Short mmCIF file of C-alpha atoms in Angstrom, two decimals:
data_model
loop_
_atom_site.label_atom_id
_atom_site.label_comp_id
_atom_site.label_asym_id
_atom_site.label_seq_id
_atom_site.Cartn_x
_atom_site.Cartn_y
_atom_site.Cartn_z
CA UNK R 561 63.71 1.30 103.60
CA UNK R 562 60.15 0.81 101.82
CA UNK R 563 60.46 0.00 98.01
CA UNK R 564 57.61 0.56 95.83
CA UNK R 565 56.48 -1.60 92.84
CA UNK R 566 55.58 -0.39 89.49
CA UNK R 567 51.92 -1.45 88.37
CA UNK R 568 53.13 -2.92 84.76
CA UNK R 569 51.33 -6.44 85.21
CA UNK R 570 47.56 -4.57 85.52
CA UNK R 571 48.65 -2.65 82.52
CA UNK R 572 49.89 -5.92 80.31
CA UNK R 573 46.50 -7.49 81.55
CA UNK R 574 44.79 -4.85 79.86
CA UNK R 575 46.42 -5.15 77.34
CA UNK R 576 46.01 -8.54 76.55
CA UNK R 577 42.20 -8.06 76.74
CA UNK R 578 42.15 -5.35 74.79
CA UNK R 579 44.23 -7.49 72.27
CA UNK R 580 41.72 -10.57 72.39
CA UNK R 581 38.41 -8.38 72.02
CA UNK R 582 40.10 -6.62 68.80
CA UNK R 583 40.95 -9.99 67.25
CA UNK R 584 37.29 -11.07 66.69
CA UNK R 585 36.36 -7.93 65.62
CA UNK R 586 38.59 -7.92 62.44
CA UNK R 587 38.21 -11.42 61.54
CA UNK R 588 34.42 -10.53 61.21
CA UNK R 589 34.39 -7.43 59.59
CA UNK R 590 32.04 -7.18 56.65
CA UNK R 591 33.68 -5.96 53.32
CA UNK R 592 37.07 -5.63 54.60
CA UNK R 593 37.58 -8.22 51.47
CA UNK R 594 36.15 -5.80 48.97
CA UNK R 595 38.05 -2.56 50.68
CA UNK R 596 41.61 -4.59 50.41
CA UNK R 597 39.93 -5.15 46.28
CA UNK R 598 39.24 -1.43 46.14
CA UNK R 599 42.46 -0.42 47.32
CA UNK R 600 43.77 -2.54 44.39
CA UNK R 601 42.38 -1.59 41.57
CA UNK R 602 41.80 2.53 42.06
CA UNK R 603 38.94 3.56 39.69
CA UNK R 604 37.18 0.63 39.27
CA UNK R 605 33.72 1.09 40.75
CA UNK R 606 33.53 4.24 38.66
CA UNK R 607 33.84 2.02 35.49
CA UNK R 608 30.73 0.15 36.89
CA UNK R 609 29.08 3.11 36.41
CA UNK R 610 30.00 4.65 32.99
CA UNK R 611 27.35 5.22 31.05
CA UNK R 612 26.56 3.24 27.78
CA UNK R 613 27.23 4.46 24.49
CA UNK R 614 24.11 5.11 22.12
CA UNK R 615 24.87 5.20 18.10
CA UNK R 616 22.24 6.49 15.83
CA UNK R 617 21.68 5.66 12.25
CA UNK R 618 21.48 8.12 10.00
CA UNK R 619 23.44 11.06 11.37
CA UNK R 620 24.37 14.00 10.15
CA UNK R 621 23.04 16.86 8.26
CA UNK R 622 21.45 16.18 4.22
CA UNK R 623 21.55 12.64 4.63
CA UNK R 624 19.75 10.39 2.25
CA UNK R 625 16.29 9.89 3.22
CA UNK R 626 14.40 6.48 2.48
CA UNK R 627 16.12 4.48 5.37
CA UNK R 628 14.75 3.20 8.56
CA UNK R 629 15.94 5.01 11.68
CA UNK R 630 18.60 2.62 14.11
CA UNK R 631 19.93 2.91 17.40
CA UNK R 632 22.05 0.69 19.13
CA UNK R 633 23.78 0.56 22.82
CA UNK R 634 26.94 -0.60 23.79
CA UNK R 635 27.93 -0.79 27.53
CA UNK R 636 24.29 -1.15 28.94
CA UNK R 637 20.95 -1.39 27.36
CA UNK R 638 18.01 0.43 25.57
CA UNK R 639 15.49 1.18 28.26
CA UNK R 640 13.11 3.07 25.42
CA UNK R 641 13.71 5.02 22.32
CA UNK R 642 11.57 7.87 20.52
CA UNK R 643 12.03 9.93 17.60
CA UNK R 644 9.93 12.66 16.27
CA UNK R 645 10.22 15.14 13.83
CA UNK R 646 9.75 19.28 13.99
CA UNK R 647 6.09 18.99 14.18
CA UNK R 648 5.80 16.10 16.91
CA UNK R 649 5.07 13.55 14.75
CA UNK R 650 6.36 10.29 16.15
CA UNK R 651 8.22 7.36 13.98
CA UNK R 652 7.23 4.01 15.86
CA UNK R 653 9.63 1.07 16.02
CA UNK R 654 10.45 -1.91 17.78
CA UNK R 655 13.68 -3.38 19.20
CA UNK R 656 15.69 -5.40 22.04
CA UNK R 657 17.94 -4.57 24.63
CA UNK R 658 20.60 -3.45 21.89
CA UNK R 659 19.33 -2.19 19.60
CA UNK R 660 15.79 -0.23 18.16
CA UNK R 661 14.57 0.45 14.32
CA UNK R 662 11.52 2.39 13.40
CA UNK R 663 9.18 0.88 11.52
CA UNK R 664 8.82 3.64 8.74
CA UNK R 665 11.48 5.26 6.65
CA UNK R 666 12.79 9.16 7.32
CA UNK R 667 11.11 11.48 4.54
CA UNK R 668 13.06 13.68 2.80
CA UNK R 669 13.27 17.24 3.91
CA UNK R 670 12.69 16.50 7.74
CA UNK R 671 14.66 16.55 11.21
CA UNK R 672 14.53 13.95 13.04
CA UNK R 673 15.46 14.13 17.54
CA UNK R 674 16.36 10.78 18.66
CA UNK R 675 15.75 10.43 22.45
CA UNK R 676 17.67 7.08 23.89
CA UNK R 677 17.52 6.01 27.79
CA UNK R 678 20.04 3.71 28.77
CA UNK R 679 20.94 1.46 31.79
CA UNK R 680 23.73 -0.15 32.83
CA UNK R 681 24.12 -3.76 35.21
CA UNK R 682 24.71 -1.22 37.59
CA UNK R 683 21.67 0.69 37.02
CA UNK R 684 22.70 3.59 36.15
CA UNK R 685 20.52 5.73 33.87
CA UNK R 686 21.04 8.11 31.28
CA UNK R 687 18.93 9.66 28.15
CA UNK R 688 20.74 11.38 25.62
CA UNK R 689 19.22 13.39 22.39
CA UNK R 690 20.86 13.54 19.22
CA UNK R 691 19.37 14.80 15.67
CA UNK R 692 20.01 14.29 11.78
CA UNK R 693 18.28 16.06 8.87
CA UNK R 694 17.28 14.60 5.83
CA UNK R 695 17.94 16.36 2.09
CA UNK R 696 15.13 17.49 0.51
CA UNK R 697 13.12 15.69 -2.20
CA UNK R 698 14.49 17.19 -5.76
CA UNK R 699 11.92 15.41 -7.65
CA UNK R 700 7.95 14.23 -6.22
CA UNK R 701 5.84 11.46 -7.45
CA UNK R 702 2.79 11.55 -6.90
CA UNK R 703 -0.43 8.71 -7.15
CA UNK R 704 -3.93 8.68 -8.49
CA UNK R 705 -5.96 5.92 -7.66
CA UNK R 706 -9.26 4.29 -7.86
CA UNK R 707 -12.22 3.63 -6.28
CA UNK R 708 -12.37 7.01 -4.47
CA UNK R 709 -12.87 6.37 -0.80
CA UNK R 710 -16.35 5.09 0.62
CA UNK R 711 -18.07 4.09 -2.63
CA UNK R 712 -19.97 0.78 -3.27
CA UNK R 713 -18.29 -1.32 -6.19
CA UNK R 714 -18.88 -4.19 -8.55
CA UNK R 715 -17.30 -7.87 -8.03
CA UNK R 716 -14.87 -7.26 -10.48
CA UNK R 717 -13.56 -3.56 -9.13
CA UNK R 718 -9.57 -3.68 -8.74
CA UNK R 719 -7.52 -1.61 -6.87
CA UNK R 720 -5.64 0.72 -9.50
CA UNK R 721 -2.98 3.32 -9.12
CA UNK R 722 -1.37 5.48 -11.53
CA UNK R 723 1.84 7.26 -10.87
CA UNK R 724 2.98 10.89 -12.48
CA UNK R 725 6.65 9.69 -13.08
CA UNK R 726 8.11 6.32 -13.82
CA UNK R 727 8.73 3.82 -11.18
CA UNK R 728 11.63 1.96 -11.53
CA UNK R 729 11.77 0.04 -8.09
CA UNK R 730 8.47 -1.21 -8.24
CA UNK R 731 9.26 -4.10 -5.86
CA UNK R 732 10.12 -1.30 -3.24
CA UNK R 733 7.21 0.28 -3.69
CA UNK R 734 5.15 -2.70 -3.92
CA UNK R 735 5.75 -3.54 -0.73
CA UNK R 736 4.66 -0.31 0.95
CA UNK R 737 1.12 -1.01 -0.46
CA UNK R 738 -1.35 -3.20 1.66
CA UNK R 739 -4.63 -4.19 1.02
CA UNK R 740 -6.98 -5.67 3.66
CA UNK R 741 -9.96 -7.43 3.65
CA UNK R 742 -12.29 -8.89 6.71
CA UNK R 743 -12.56 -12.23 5.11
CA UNK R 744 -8.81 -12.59 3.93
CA UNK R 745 -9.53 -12.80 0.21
CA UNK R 746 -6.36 -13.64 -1.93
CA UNK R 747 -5.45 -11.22 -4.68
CA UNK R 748 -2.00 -10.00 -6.15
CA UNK R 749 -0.57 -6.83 -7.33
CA UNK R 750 0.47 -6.66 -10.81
CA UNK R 751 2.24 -3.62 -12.93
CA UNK R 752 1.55 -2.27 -16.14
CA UNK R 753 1.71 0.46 -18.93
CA UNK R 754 -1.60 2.40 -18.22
CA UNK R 755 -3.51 3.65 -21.43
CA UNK R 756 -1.98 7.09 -20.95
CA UNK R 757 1.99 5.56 -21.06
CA UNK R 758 2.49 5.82 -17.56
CA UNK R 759 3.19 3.45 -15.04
CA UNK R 760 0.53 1.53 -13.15
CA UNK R 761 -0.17 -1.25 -10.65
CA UNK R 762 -3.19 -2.99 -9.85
CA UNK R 763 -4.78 -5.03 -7.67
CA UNK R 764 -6.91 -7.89 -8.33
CA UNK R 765 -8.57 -10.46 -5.98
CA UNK R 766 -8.11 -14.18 -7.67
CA UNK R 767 -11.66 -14.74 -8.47
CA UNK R 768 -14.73 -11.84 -8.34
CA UNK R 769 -14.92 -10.29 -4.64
CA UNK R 770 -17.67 -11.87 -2.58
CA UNK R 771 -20.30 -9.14 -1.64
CA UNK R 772 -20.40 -7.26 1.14
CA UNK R 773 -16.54 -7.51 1.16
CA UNK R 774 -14.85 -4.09 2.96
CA UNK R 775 -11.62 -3.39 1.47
CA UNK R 776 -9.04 -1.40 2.52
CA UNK R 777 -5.64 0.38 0.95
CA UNK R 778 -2.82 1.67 2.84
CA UNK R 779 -0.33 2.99 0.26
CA UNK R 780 2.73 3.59 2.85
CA UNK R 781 4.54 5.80 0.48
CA UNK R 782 5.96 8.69 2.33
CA UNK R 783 9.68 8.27 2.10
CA UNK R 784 10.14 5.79 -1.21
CA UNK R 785 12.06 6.55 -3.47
CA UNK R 786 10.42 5.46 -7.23
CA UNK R 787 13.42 5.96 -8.92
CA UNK R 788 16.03 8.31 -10.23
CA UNK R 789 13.70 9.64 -12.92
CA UNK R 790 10.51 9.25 -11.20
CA UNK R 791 11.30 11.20 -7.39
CA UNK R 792 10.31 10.78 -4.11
CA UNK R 793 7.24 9.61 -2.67
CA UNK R 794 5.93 12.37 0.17
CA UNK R 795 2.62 11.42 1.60
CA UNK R 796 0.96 8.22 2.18
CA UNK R 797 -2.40 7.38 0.40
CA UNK R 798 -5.31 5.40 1.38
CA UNK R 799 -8.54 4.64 0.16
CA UNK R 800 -11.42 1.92 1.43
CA UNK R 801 -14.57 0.69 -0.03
CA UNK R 802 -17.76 -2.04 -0.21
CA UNK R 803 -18.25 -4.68 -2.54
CA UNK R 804 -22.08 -4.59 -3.64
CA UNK R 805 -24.56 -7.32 -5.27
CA UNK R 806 -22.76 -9.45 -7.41
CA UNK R 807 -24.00 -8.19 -10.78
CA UNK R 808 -22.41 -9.71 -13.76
CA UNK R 809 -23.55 -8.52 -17.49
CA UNK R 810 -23.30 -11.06 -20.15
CA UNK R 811 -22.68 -9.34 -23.67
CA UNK R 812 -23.76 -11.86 -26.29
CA UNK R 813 -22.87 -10.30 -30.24
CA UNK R 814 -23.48 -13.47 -32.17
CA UNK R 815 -26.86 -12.91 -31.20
CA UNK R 816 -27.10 -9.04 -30.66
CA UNK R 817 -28.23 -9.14 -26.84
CA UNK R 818 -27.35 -7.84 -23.48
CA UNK R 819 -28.83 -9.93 -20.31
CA UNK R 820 -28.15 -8.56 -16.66
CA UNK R 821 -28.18 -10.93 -13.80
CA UNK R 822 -27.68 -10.47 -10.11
CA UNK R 823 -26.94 -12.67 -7.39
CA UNK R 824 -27.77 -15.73 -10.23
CA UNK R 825 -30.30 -14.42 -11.20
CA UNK R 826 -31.86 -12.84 -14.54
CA UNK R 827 -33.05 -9.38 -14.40
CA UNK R 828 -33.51 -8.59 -17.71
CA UNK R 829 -32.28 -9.58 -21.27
CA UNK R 830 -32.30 -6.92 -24.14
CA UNK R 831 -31.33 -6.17 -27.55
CA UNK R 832 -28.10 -4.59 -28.78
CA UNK R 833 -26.09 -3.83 -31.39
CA UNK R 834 -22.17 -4.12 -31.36
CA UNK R 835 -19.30 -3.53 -33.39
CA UNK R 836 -19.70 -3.69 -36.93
CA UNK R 837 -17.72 -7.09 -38.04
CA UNK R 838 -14.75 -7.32 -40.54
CA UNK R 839 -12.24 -4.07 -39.56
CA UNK R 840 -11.69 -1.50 -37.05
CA UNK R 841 -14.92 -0.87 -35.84
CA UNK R 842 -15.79 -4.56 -33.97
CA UNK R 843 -16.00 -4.51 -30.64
CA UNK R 844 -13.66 -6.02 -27.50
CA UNK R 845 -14.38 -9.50 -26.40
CA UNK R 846 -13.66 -10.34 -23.50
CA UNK R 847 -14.14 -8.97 -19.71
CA UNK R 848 -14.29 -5.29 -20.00
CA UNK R 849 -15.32 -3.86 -16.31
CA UNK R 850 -17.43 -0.89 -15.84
CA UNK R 851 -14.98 1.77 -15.39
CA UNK R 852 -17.52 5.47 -14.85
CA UNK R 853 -20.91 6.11 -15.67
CA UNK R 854 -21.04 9.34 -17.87
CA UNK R 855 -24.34 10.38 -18.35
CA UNK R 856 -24.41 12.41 -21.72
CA UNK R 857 -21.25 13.37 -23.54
CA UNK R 858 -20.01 14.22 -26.57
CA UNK R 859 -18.29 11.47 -28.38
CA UNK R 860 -15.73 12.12 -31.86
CA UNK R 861 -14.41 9.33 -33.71
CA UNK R 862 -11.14 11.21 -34.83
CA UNK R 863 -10.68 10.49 -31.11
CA UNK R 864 -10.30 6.71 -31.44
CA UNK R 865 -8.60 6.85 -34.69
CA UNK R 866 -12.09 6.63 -36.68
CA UNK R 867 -11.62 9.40 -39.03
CA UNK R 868 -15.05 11.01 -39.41
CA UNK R 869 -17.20 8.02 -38.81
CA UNK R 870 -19.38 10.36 -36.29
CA UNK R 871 -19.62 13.06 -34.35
CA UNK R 872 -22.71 13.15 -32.08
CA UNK R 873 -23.90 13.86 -27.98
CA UNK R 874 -24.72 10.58 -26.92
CA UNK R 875 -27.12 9.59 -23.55
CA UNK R 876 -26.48 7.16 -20.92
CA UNK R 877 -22.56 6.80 -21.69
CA UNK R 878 -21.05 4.25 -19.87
CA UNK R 879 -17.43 3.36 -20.18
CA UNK R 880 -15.80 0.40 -20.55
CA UNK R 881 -11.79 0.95 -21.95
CA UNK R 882 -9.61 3.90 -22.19
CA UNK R 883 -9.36 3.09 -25.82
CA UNK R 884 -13.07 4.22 -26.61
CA UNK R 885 -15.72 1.44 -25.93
CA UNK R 886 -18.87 2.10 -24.09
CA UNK R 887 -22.21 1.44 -23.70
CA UNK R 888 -24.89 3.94 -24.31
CA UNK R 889 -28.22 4.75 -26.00
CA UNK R 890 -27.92 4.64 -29.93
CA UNK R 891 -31.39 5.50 -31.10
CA UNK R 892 -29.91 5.92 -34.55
CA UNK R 893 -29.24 2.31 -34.74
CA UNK R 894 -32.50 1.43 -33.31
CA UNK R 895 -33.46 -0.81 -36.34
CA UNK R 896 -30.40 -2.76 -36.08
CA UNK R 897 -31.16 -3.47 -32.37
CA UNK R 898 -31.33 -7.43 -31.95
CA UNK R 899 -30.48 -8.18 -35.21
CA UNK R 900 -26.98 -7.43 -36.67
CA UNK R 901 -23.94 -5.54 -35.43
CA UNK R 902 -23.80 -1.95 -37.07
CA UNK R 903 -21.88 0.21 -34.20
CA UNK R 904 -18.63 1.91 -34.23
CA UNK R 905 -17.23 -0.56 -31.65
CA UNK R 906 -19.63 0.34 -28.74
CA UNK R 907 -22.26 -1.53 -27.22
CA UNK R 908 -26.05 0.24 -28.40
CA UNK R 909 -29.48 -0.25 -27.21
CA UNK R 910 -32.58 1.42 -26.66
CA UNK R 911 -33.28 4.88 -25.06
CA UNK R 912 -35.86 3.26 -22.89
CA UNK R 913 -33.53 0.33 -22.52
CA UNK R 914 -30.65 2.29 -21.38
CA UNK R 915 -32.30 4.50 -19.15
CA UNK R 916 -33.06 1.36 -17.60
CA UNK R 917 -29.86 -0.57 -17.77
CA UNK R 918 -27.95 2.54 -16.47
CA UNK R 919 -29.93 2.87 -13.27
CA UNK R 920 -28.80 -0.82 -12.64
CA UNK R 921 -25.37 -1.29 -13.14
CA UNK R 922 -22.40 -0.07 -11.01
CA UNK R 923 -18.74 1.04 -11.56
CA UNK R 924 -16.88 -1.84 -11.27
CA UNK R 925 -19.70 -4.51 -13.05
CA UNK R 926 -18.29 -7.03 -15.07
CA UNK R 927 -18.88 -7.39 -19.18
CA UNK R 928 -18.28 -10.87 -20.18
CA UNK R 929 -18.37 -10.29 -23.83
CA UNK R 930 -18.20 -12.98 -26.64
CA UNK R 931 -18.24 -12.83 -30.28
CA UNK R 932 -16.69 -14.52 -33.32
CA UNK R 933 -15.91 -11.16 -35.14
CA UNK R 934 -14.62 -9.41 -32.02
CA UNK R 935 -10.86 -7.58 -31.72
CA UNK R 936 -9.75 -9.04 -29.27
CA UNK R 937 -9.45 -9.00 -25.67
CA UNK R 938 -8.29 -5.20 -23.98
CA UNK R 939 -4.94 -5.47 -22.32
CA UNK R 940 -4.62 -4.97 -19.02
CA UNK R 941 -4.14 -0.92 -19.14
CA UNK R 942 -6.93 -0.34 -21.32
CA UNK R 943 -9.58 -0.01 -18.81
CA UNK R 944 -9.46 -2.30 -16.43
CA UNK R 945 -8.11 -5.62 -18.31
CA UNK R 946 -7.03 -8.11 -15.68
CA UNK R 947 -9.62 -10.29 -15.52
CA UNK R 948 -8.01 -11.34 -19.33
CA UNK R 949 -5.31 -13.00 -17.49
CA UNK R 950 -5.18 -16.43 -15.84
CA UNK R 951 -4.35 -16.58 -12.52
CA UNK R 952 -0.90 -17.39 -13.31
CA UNK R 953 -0.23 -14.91 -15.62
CA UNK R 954 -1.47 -12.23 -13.32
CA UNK R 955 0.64 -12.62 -10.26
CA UNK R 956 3.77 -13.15 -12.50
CA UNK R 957 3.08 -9.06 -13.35
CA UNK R 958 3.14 -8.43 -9.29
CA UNK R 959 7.41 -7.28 -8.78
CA UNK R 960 7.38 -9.23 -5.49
CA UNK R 961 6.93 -12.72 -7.56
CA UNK R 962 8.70 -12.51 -11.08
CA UNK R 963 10.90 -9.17 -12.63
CA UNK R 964 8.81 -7.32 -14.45
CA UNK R 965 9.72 -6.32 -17.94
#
């Protein structure tokens, strides 16, 4: 009888090699580490990848306008950040990888889209747009300044600006206002009461401007608030101009005469008349700067608290205070012309001689004016009166140095 044999060694050899080509195969499996990780801890790649979180600063709707727009990430970081308002216009900033701020404040009465891409370590991306409104202004200031924009000046021309309403956080809006020069020169703002009783600031270099000096005023305003009584700021202002020859007009009364020089040097010396001495008709002493050339006008002395002392069209005015100082022609006073002081308070001369004198001279001109029987010097609001103040005592008016009272 034939027995048979069952094949079961060839199948445990195969087996076996089956066995031994599997075993490298898992030892050197790439991310078999990470898969045995993933199983666990379910969900956790898909944390990698949440976005980041983007808070904005101010939100909302009638928010309080006059702050700086921020936005900050969490979970990730900024990749860029713009904000505009309804008509396109863009507020710029500057920021990290956490956080942005624009540089200017939101204006009242505007809305504001905030556009924020983000990325996380993972690189995931993700922009997100959010908007806030701001309330509406319920009171405006508004500014008038001086020089207008592209004139020539005198050496002693400040920068001036009047406001409508009061201005109670002057250091606020002090800081919005920049002056620049080509040549760096050092000046200060400093606040006042102008002549009309409202509030003022000007500024001043330390000394005369050099000329040929360019100047220029950015009055960042839009979106300052002056005050509870005074309103909301809502446009920016600027203004530039040149410094011309350095003409300064020496006003001597003790010995009734007017001499112009330029550039050191003597143009001309002629004969006035000034305030009569011994009440309320002497003249300033003093710096006085050339504020407007008039030409002819009519000037009243019930005006300047004169009573009837004259009421005539005088030629050639040229002002020099609010309160009611000028110079001009006085051909009625021709015989006191060199001689003795016999005006109301103004400086006289000559028709011939101011004709001449008012072709010369320049808005913004120094009058160095000196007297025994003078007033006294002009404040600062009447006219333009800071050159009567040291140095010292004209940045301590500036609301970035001292408080101002």
């Amino acid at each position: 009888m034939t027995v048979r044999r069952a094949p079961a060694p060839r199948i445990r050899v195969r087996v076996a090699a089956a066995a031994v080509l599997l075993a490298p195969l898992a030892a050197c499996s790439p991310g078999s580490t990470d898969a045995q990780a993933d199983d666990a801890k379910p969900g956790a790649r898909a944390a990698d990848d949440r976005p980041a979180t983007v808070t904005v600063s101010p939100s909302g709707r009638a928010v309080r306008a006059g702050q700086p727009v921020k936005v900050t990430a969490s979970g990730g970081t900024l990749a860029s950040v713009t904000v505009t308002d309804t008509e396109g216009r863009a507020l710029k900033g500057s920021g990290d990888n956490d956080s942005w701020q624009s540089d200017r404040k939101a204006v009242p009465g505007a809305t504001y889209t905030v556009k924020a891409t983000t990325r996380t370590a993972s690189g995931t991306e993700r922009t997100t747009s959010t908007s806030f409104t701001t309330a509406p202004a319920g009171k405006v200031n508004k500014v008038d300044w001086r020089p207008g924009a592209g004139t020539t000046v005198g050496v002693a021309q400040p920068l001036s600006l009047v406001f409508d309403n009061p201005v109670s956080e002057k250091a606020e809006v002090e800081r919005q206002l920049r002056v620049t020069t080509y040549d760096g020169t050092a000046g200060s703002w400093g606040w006042m009461k102008d002549w009309s009783g409202r509030d003022r600031v000007d500024w001043r270099p330390k000394a005369y401007w050099k000329p040929g000096t360019k100047v220029t005023l950015e009055a960042r305003l839009n979106g300052t608030d002056s005050g509870t009584v005074g309103g909301w700021f809502v446009r920016d202002y600027a203004t530039s101009f040149t410094v011309g020859a350095r003409q300064i007009v020496e006003v001597d009364l003790d010995h009734h005469r007017l001499t112009l020089e330029r550039d050191g040097r003597t143009v001309r010396t002629i004969p006035v008349s000034g305030g009569t001495p011994g009440g309320d008709k002497r003249s300033w002493r003093g710096t006085a700067v050339l504020m407007s050339k008039e030409g002819t006008i009519n000037m009243n002395s019930e005006t300047v608290g004169l009573a009837d002392a004259y009421d005539k069209m005088v030629d050639y005015s040229m002002r020099l205070t609010w309160s009611g100082m000028y110079a001009h022609a006085a051909p009625w006073n021709d015989k006191w012309m060199g001689k003795a002081n016999r005006s109301s308070g103004c400086i006289g001369m000559s028709d011939a001689n101011a004709a001449w004198f008012y072709a010369q001279v320049r808005p913004g001109d120094p009058f160095e004016i000196t007297g025994k029987d003078t007033k006294d010097v002009p404040a600062p609001g009447n006219g333009f009166g800071a050159w009567n103040l040291s140095w010292e005592e004209w940045k301590a008016k500036s609301a970035l140095h001292t408080p101002v009272t």
